[in-house]
Short mmCIF file of C-alpha atoms in Angstrom, two decimals:
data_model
loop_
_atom_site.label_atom_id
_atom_site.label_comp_id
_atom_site.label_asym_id
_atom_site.label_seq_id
_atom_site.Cartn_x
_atom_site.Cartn_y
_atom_site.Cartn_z
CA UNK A 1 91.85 105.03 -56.33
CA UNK A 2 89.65 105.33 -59.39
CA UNK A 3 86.32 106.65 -57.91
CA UNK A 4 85.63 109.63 -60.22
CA UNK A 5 86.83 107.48 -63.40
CA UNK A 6 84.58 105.72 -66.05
CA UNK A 7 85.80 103.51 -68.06
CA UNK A 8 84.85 102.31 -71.88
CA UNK A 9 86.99 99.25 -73.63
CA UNK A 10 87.43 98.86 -77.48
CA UNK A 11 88.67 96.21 -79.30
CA UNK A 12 90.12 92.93 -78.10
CA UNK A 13 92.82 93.19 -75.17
CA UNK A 14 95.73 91.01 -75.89
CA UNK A 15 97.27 90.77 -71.95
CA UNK A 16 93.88 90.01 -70.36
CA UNK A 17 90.27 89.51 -70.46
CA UNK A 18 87.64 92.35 -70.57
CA UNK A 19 86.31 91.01 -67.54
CA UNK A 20 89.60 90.71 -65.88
CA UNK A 21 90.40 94.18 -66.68
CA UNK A 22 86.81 95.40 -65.65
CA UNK A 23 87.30 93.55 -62.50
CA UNK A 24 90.61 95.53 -61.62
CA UNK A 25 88.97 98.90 -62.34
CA UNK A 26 85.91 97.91 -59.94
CA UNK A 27 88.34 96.90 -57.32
CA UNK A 28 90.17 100.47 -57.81
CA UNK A 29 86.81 101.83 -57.20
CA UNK A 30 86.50 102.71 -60.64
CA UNK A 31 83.14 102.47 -63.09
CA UNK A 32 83.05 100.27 -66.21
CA UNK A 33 80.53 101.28 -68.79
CA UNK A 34 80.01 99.35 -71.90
CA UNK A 35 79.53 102.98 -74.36
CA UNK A 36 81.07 106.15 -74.09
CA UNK A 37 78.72 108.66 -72.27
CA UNK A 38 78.99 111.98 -70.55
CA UNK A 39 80.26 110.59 -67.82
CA UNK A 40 83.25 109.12 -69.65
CA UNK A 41 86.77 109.74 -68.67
CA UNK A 42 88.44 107.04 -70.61
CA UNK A 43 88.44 104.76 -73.16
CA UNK A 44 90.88 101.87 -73.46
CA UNK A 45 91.38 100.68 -76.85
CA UNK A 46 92.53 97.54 -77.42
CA UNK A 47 93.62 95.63 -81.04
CA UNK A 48 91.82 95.95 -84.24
CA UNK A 49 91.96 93.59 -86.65
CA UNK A 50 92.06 94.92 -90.18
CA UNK A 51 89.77 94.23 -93.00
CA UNK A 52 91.81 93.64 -95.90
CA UNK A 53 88.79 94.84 -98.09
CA UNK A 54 87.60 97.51 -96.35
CA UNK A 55 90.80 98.90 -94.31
CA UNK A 56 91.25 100.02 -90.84
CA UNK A 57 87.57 101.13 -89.55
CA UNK A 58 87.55 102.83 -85.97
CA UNK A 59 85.13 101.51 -83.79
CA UNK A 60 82.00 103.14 -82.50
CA UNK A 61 83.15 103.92 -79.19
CA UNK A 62 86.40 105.82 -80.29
CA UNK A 63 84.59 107.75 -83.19
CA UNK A 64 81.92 108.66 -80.59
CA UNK A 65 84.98 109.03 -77.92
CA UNK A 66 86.43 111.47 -80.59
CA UNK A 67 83.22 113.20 -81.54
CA UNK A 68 82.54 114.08 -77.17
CA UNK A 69 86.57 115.24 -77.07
CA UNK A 70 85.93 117.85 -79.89
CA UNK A 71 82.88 118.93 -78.26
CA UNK A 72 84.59 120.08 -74.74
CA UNK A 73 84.39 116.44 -72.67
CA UNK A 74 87.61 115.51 -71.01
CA UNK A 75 88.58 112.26 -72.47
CA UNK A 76 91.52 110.24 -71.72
CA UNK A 77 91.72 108.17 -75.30
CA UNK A 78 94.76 105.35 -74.09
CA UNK A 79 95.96 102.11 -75.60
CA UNK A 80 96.38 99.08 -73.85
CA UNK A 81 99.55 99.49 -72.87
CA UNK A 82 99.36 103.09 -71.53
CA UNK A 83 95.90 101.26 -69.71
CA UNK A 84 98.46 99.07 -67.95
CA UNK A 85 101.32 101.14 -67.22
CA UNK A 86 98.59 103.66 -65.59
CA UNK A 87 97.22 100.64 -63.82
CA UNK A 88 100.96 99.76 -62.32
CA UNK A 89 100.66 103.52 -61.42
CA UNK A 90 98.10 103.07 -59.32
CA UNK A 91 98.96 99.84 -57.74
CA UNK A 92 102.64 101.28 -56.88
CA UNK A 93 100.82 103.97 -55.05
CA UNK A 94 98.57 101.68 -53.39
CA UNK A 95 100.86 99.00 -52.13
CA UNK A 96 104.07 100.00 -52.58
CA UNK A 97 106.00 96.85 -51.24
CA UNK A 98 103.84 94.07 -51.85
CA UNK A 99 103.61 94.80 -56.02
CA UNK A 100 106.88 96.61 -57.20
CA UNK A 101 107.89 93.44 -58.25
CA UNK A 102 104.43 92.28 -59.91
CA UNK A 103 104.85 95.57 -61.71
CA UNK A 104 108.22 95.05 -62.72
CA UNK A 105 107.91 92.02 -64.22
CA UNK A 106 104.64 93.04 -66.04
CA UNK A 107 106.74 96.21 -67.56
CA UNK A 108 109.61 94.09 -68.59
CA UNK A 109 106.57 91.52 -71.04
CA UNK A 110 104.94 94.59 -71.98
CA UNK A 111 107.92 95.43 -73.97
CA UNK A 112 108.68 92.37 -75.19
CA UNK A 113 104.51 92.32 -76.81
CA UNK A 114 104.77 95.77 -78.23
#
């Protein structure tokens, strides 16, 4: 379970809502919060689109993310893949019968996205 976790998401995910993904981590027990804090143990960054004029700008949340890491705070910086292959972790571990094949499967169109 997720009950010491917090967890920030950046960017748009591509495999599922915000909510849906928020929804998971508060039926892991986890915590959502919508900006990094002290309490922060993750962030989850999804795509960012780039600005042809301006380039690739990081978001708020990782540069802040980034900024708390270099200070001492243990932060788990992950992209959404590594978000859902931790996820399948923790399901596996959870029910180990009922979702080897959910997680299977969901392995198997991960690597057909990235």
């Amino acid at each position: 379970m997720l009950e010491n976790e917090y967890f920030v998401f950046t960017g748009t995910l591509t495999t599922m809502t915000r909510k849906k993904a928020r929804s998971i981590i508060t039926g892991l027990k986890g915590h959502n919060q919508n900006a990094a804090t002290k309490r922060t143990t993750r962030l989850v960054t999804g795509y960012f689109p780039i600005d042809l004029i301006k380039g690739y700008i990081p978001s708020q949340k990782l540069v802040e993310s980034e900024q708390a890491i270099q200070l001492g705070q243990e932060i788990i910086i992950m992209n959404e893949k590594e978000f859902i292959i931790f996820l399948s972790q923790r399901f596996l571990f959870i029910f180990p019968r009922a979702l080897i094949f959910v997680s299977i499967k969901r392995n198997v169109r991960l690597k057909e996205r990235f």
